[in-house]
Amino acid sequence: MDKFELQKLRDLPIEGVAERLGLRVARHKCLCPFHDDHHASLSFKVSKNTWCCFVCGAKGGTIDLVMQHLNLDFKAACRWLADEHNVILDEWKPQTSDISHHTSFDASRYERFFERPWLLPEARKFLFEERRLDERVVRWCRLTSWKDKQGVPWLQIPYYDREGKLVGVQNRNLVRGALPRFRFPQGSQCVIYNLPVLNLLHPGEALYITEGCSDCWAMLSAGHKAIAIPSATLLTQKDIELLSSLSSPLSTDFHMYPDRDEPGERLFLQLQKVLPSLVHHQLPLGCKDFSEYYLKMSDDP
Ligand SMILES: [Zn+2]
């Protein structure tokens, strides 16, 4: 992990991190989880992004809070923070072809997996019970699954370019809370997800841009056409150029429900620079991303 990545984790808003850990923050204070506290002795200093308990003396920044509260070592705490906040660490990043030509993606090794998708019970549970996705969407996206040598079930997600050529594969760990959550085969170019949908787009039709493929599946299941940016931290100049090239010939309306957090809003602003007509939709309170909103809508239609 380099200095720059660590700084990103240290800069995550401290009260947000505390809330992700399950602490209830009110007026920059909460009950201290490190001693038997009844008076909200732990206080947050937002300007310095630190916390401190006046009774037991525990204190620190974002990483210390995670280490102490979840009893993790430094590295594991960093991974937890990154995963919870959609920060993609270098060690998780797919290798891009411009780093070196001998790491190019060998599509022929993977194509056959997606010709006859096969869903393990763990994958069916994840897709249809937990996320309540439409079966047609899962088929369209050619999602499949496999188990590694350790018996860990993975969802395998193919990335195609606009012509339908396989350009990358993303593996998602199906064990809840397990890390790493994602794995990319060598040379995978997991750039913009679901590009083939552009060929189905009618002139003037709305296209939704989501963050991550899970939100894209929810958006598709809700009956919208959608593509996904893998993560705000993965957007490259090449992706930006591709997006801006879509804008004129399609006369498409671009829409987005940014995640209800800082990275989500930052991604929206970043995209709006390339797609000036991008329409901002606000997720309702209590829904941090579109997947949650979709589940809520399917609860009470
Ligand atoms: Zn304390």
Short mmCIF file of C-alpha atoms and ligand atoms in Angstrom, two decimals:
data_model
loop_
_atom_site.label_atom_id
_atom_site.label_comp_id
_atom_site.label_asym_id
_atom_site.label_seq_id
_atom_site.Cartn_x
_atom_site.Cartn_y
_atom_site.Cartn_z
CA MET A 1 0.00 0.00 0.00
CA ASP A 2 1.51 3.32 -0.97
CA LYS A 3 1.46 6.65 0.87
CA PHE A 4 -1.19 8.06 -1.43
CA GLU A 5 -3.59 5.19 -0.78
CA LEU A 6 -3.04 5.40 2.97
CA GLN A 7 -3.77 9.10 2.91
CA LYS A 8 -7.05 8.40 1.12
CA LEU A 9 -8.04 6.00 3.91
CA ARG A 10 -6.93 8.47 6.60
CA ASP A 11 -9.04 11.18 4.95
CA LEU A 12 -12.29 9.21 4.97
CA PRO A 13 -14.68 11.21 7.17
CA ILE A 14 -14.11 9.90 10.71
CA GLU A 15 -17.76 10.08 11.79
CA GLY A 16 -18.83 8.20 8.66
CA VAL A 17 -16.29 5.49 9.45
CA ALA A 18 -17.61 5.27 13.02
CA GLU A 19 -21.14 4.87 11.69
CA ARG A 20 -20.05 2.14 9.28
CA LEU A 21 -18.65 0.37 12.36
CA GLY A 22 -22.07 0.54 13.96
CA LEU A 23 -21.39 3.38 16.40
CA ARG A 24 -24.18 5.92 16.83
CA VAL A 25 -22.77 9.37 16.39
CA ALA A 26 -24.69 12.40 17.64
CA ARG A 27 -23.31 15.91 18.03
CA HIS A 28 -19.76 14.67 17.32
CA LYS A 29 -19.92 12.17 20.18
CA CYS A 30 -20.71 8.53 20.76
CA LEU A 31 -20.54 5.86 23.45
CA CYS A 32 -16.96 4.65 23.71
CA PRO A 33 -16.77 1.00 22.64
CA PHE A 34 -13.45 0.56 24.45
CA HIS A 35 -14.71 0.87 28.02
CA ASP A 36 -18.07 0.41 29.76
CA ASP A 37 -19.42 3.80 28.78
CA HIS A 38 -22.82 5.34 29.55
CA HIS A 39 -22.12 8.98 28.80
CA ALA A 40 -20.86 9.29 25.21
CA SER A 41 -17.28 9.96 26.29
CA LEU A 42 -15.81 9.44 22.87
CA SER A 43 -15.69 12.63 20.86
CA PHE A 44 -14.75 13.33 17.26
CA LYS A 45 -12.63 16.21 16.08
CA VAL A 46 -13.90 16.68 12.55
CA SER A 47 -11.33 19.34 11.63
CA LYS A 48 -8.47 16.94 12.39
CA ASN A 49 -10.40 13.78 11.46
CA THR A 50 -9.54 12.17 14.81
CA TRP A 51 -11.35 10.73 17.82
CA CYS A 52 -10.52 10.52 21.50
CA CYS A 53 -12.12 9.06 24.64
CA PHE A 54 -11.80 11.30 27.68
CA VAL A 55 -12.32 8.42 30.09
CA CYS A 56 -10.17 5.53 28.89
CA GLY A 57 -7.76 7.56 26.77
CA ALA A 58 -8.26 5.56 23.56
CA LYS A 59 -7.67 7.78 20.53
CA GLY A 60 -6.54 7.91 16.93
CA GLY A 61 -7.67 8.32 13.32
CA THR A 62 -9.77 6.29 10.93
CA ILE A 63 -7.41 3.31 10.69
CA ASP A 64 -6.88 3.12 14.48
CA LEU A 65 -10.62 3.14 15.06
CA VAL A 66 -11.13 0.19 12.72
CA MET A 67 -8.11 -1.70 14.12
CA GLN A 68 -9.28 -1.35 17.70
CA HIS A 69 -12.98 -1.82 17.13
CA LEU A 70 -12.74 -4.86 14.85
CA ASN A 71 -9.55 -6.15 16.44
CA LEU A 72 -7.70 -6.17 13.10
CA ASP A 73 -4.06 -5.59 12.28
CA PHE A 74 -3.06 -2.49 10.33
CA LYS A 75 -3.23 -4.05 6.87
CA ALA A 76 -6.55 -5.78 7.47
CA ALA A 77 -8.03 -2.56 8.84
CA CYS A 78 -6.91 -0.71 5.70
CA ARG A 79 -8.52 -3.35 3.51
CA TRP A 80 -11.74 -3.18 5.50
CA LEU A 81 -11.85 0.61 5.16
CA ALA A 82 -11.10 0.50 1.45
CA ASP A 83 -13.72 -2.13 0.81
CA GLU A 84 -16.41 -0.36 2.82
CA HIS A 85 -15.79 2.94 1.04
CA ASN A 86 -15.26 1.74 -2.52
CA VAL A 87 -11.62 2.71 -2.53
CA ILE A 88 -9.91 0.29 -4.87
CA LEU A 89 -6.41 -0.45 -3.59
CA ASP A 90 -3.58 -1.00 -6.05
CA GLU A 91 -3.33 -4.64 -5.03
CA TRP A 92 -6.94 -5.14 -6.17
CA LYS A 93 -6.69 -3.25 -9.44
CA PRO A 94 -6.84 -5.03 -12.76
CA GLN A 95 -3.62 -4.64 -14.67
CA THR A 96 -4.08 -2.38 -17.63
CA SER A 97 -2.54 -3.22 -20.94
CA ASP A 98 -0.46 -0.08 -21.11
CA ILE A 99 1.68 -1.13 -18.16
CA SER A 100 3.23 -3.95 -20.13
CA HIS A 101 2.35 -5.78 -23.32
CA HIS A 102 2.96 -9.28 -21.98
CA THR A 103 0.14 -9.03 -19.45
CA SER A 104 -2.53 -8.72 -22.12
CA PHE A 105 -5.83 -10.40 -21.41
CA ASP A 106 -6.23 -13.86 -22.89
CA ALA A 107 -9.95 -13.91 -23.70
CA SER A 108 -9.82 -17.42 -25.19
CA ARG A 109 -9.12 -18.81 -21.70
CA TYR A 110 -12.35 -17.38 -20.34
CA GLU A 111 -14.86 -17.17 -23.19
CA ARG A 112 -16.14 -20.70 -22.75
CA PHE A 113 -17.18 -20.04 -19.12
CA PHE A 114 -19.75 -17.54 -20.32
CA GLU A 115 -21.11 -19.60 -23.17
CA ARG A 116 -22.91 -21.85 -20.74
CA PRO A 117 -23.32 -19.90 -17.51
CA TRP A 118 -23.73 -21.99 -14.41
CA LEU A 119 -25.02 -20.63 -11.13
CA LEU A 120 -23.98 -22.25 -7.86
CA PRO A 121 -26.55 -22.19 -5.05
CA GLU A 122 -24.47 -19.41 -3.43
CA ALA A 123 -24.69 -17.38 -6.63
CA ARG A 124 -28.44 -17.95 -7.00
CA LYS A 125 -28.95 -16.87 -3.41
CA PHE A 126 -26.87 -13.73 -3.93
CA LEU A 127 -28.50 -12.74 -7.22
CA PHE A 128 -32.11 -13.78 -6.77
CA GLU A 129 -32.76 -13.79 -3.01
CA GLU A 130 -30.53 -11.06 -1.68
CA ARG A 131 -30.57 -8.74 -4.70
CA ARG A 132 -33.88 -9.89 -6.24
CA LEU A 133 -32.54 -9.43 -9.77
CA ASP A 134 -34.52 -10.26 -12.85
CA GLU A 135 -33.49 -13.62 -14.35
CA ARG A 136 -33.41 -12.06 -17.80
CA VAL A 137 -30.84 -9.52 -16.62
CA VAL A 138 -28.62 -12.25 -15.19
CA ARG A 139 -28.84 -14.10 -18.51
CA TRP A 140 -28.16 -10.95 -20.55
CA CYS A 141 -25.08 -10.24 -18.44
CA ARG A 142 -23.96 -13.89 -18.79
CA LEU A 143 -23.09 -14.13 -15.11
CA THR A 144 -21.59 -17.41 -14.10
CA SER A 145 -19.89 -18.85 -11.01
CA TRP A 146 -17.16 -21.22 -9.90
CA LYS A 147 -15.39 -22.52 -6.80
CA ASP A 148 -11.66 -22.10 -6.25
CA LYS A 149 -9.35 -24.75 -4.76
CA GLN A 150 -10.14 -23.57 -1.24
CA GLY A 151 -13.85 -24.05 -1.95
CA VAL A 152 -14.59 -20.33 -2.04
CA PRO A 153 -17.54 -19.57 -4.38
CA TRP A 154 -16.99 -16.71 -6.83
CA LEU A 155 -19.37 -14.91 -9.14
CA GLN A 156 -17.73 -14.40 -12.51
CA ILE A 157 -18.63 -11.23 -14.36
CA PRO A 158 -17.67 -10.78 -18.03
CA TYR A 159 -16.90 -7.36 -19.49
CA TYR A 160 -17.54 -6.94 -23.21
CA ASP A 161 -16.75 -4.10 -25.52
CA ARG A 162 -19.44 -2.58 -27.69
CA GLU A 163 -18.89 -5.21 -30.40
CA GLY A 164 -19.41 -8.01 -27.91
CA LYS A 165 -15.74 -9.00 -27.60
CA LEU A 166 -14.73 -10.25 -24.15
CA VAL A 167 -12.21 -7.74 -22.75
CA GLY A 168 -12.07 -8.54 -19.07
CA VAL A 169 -13.35 -10.65 -16.21
CA GLN A 170 -14.16 -9.60 -12.67
CA ASN A 171 -14.54 -12.18 -9.93
CA ARG A 172 -16.64 -11.33 -6.92
CA ASN A 173 -16.26 -13.25 -3.68
CA LEU A 174 -19.64 -14.71 -2.70
CA VAL A 175 -18.69 -15.23 0.96
CA ARG A 176 -20.19 -12.31 2.81
CA GLY A 177 -17.57 -10.01 4.30
CA ALA A 178 -14.65 -12.00 2.87
CA LEU A 179 -11.67 -10.17 1.45
CA PRO A 180 -10.57 -9.55 -1.16
CA ARG A 181 -14.03 -8.92 -2.47
CA PHE A 182 -12.85 -8.69 -6.07
CA ARG A 183 -10.25 -10.39 -8.15
CA PHE A 184 -9.31 -9.72 -11.79
CA PRO A 185 -7.47 -12.12 -14.07
CA GLN A 186 -4.25 -10.80 -15.52
CA GLY A 187 -4.69 -8.08 -18.12
CA SER A 188 -8.43 -7.74 -17.57
CA GLN A 189 -9.74 -4.44 -18.80
CA CYS A 190 -12.74 -3.94 -16.61
CA VAL A 191 -13.52 -0.53 -17.88
CA ILE A 192 -17.10 0.38 -18.55
CA TYR A 193 -19.57 -2.37 -17.83
CA ASN A 194 -22.42 -3.49 -20.11
CA LEU A 195 -21.34 -1.62 -23.25
CA PRO A 196 -23.32 -3.98 -25.56
CA VAL A 197 -26.52 -2.37 -24.22
CA LEU A 198 -25.66 0.71 -26.29
CA ASN A 199 -26.57 -1.22 -29.43
CA LEU A 200 -30.13 -1.59 -28.12
CA LEU A 201 -30.55 2.05 -27.27
CA HIS A 202 -33.16 3.96 -29.28
CA PRO A 203 -32.49 7.58 -30.23
CA GLY A 204 -33.40 9.84 -27.35
CA GLU A 205 -33.75 6.96 -24.89
CA ALA A 206 -32.48 7.38 -21.32
CA LEU A 207 -29.22 5.73 -20.35
CA TYR A 208 -28.40 5.38 -16.66
CA ILE A 209 -24.84 5.46 -15.42
CA THR A 210 -24.21 3.53 -12.22
CA GLU A 211 -21.24 2.95 -9.95
CA GLY A 212 -20.27 -0.71 -10.03
CA CYS A 213 -21.95 -3.64 -11.73
CA SER A 214 -24.29 -4.52 -8.83
CA ASP A 215 -26.07 -1.21 -9.19
CA CYS A 216 -26.14 -1.76 -12.95
CA TRP A 217 -27.96 -5.10 -12.50
CA ALA A 218 -30.47 -3.42 -10.19
CA MET A 219 -31.00 -0.64 -12.70
CA LEU A 220 -31.50 -3.13 -15.53
CA SER A 221 -33.87 -5.16 -13.36
CA ALA A 222 -35.85 -1.98 -12.71
CA GLY A 223 -36.37 -1.79 -16.47
CA HIS A 224 -33.81 0.86 -17.40
CA LYS A 225 -30.91 0.67 -19.80
CA ALA A 226 -27.68 1.12 -17.90
CA ILE A 227 -23.91 0.97 -18.02
CA ALA A 228 -21.55 1.06 -15.04
CA ILE A 229 -18.34 2.80 -14.13
CA PRO A 230 -16.41 0.19 -12.15
CA SER A 231 -15.56 2.62 -9.37
CA ALA A 232 -14.94 6.30 -9.02
CA THR A 233 -11.31 5.59 -8.27
CA LEU A 234 -10.84 3.51 -11.42
CA LEU A 235 -12.03 5.99 -14.02
CA THR A 236 -9.26 6.64 -16.55
CA GLN A 237 -8.82 9.24 -19.26
CA LYS A 238 -9.62 6.54 -21.83
CA ASP A 239 -12.99 5.80 -20.18
CA ILE A 240 -13.77 9.49 -20.09
CA GLU A 241 -13.06 9.78 -23.80
CA LEU A 242 -15.28 6.80 -24.54
CA LEU A 243 -18.11 8.33 -22.51
CA SER A 244 -17.86 11.69 -24.19
CA SER A 245 -17.86 10.00 -27.60
CA LEU A 246 -21.26 8.45 -26.74
CA SER A 247 -22.79 11.75 -26.06
CA SER A 248 -23.30 13.24 -29.54
CA PRO A 249 -24.12 10.43 -32.03
CA LEU A 250 -26.68 8.82 -29.73
CA SER A 251 -28.63 11.90 -28.68
CA THR A 252 -29.00 10.01 -25.45
CA ASP A 253 -30.30 11.34 -22.16
CA PHE A 254 -27.84 10.47 -19.41
CA HIS A 255 -29.12 9.89 -15.90
CA MET A 256 -27.50 9.02 -12.61
CA TYR A 257 -28.43 8.22 -9.02
CA PRO A 258 -25.11 8.98 -7.31
CA ASP A 259 -24.34 7.01 -4.16
CA ARG A 260 -25.28 9.01 -1.07
CA ASP A 261 -21.68 9.69 -0.06
CA GLU A 262 -18.74 11.85 -1.03
CA PRO A 263 -17.20 9.51 -3.64
CA GLY A 264 -20.64 9.17 -5.27
CA GLU A 265 -21.12 12.92 -5.61
CA ARG A 266 -17.54 13.35 -6.78
CA LEU A 267 -18.10 10.77 -9.52
CA PHE A 268 -21.24 12.60 -10.61
CA LEU A 269 -19.37 15.91 -10.92
CA GLN A 270 -16.53 14.22 -12.75
CA LEU A 271 -18.95 12.67 -15.26
CA GLN A 272 -20.97 15.84 -15.64
CA LYS A 273 -17.88 17.56 -17.00
CA VAL A 274 -17.86 15.11 -19.93
CA LEU A 275 -21.62 14.68 -20.19
CA PRO A 276 -23.03 18.14 -19.47
CA SER A 277 -26.62 16.92 -19.87
CA LEU A 278 -26.22 14.29 -17.12
CA VAL A 279 -29.32 14.40 -14.92
CA HIS A 280 -28.85 14.04 -11.15
CA HIS A 281 -31.42 11.89 -9.32
CA GLN A 282 -31.46 11.89 -5.54
CA LEU A 283 -31.70 8.59 -3.73
CA PRO A 284 -34.22 8.69 -0.88
CA LEU A 285 -32.92 8.92 2.70
CA GLY A 286 -31.78 5.59 4.03
CA CYS A 287 -30.71 4.24 0.63
CA LYS A 288 -26.98 4.54 0.14
CA ASP A 289 -26.98 3.24 -3.42
CA PHE A 290 -29.40 2.25 -6.17
CA SER A 291 -29.32 -1.44 -5.20
CA GLU A 292 -30.81 -0.56 -1.81
CA TYR A 293 -33.40 1.66 -3.43
CA TYR A 294 -34.32 -1.13 -5.84
CA LEU A 295 -34.80 -3.56 -2.95
CA LYS A 296 -36.93 -1.03 -1.12
CA MET A 297 -39.08 -0.48 -4.22
CA SER A 298 -39.59 -4.20 -4.65
CA ASP A 299 -40.68 -4.37 -0.98
CA ASP A 300 -43.44 -1.81 -1.37
CA PRO A 301 -44.16 -1.26 -5.07
ZN ZN B 1 -13.32 4.99 26.40
#
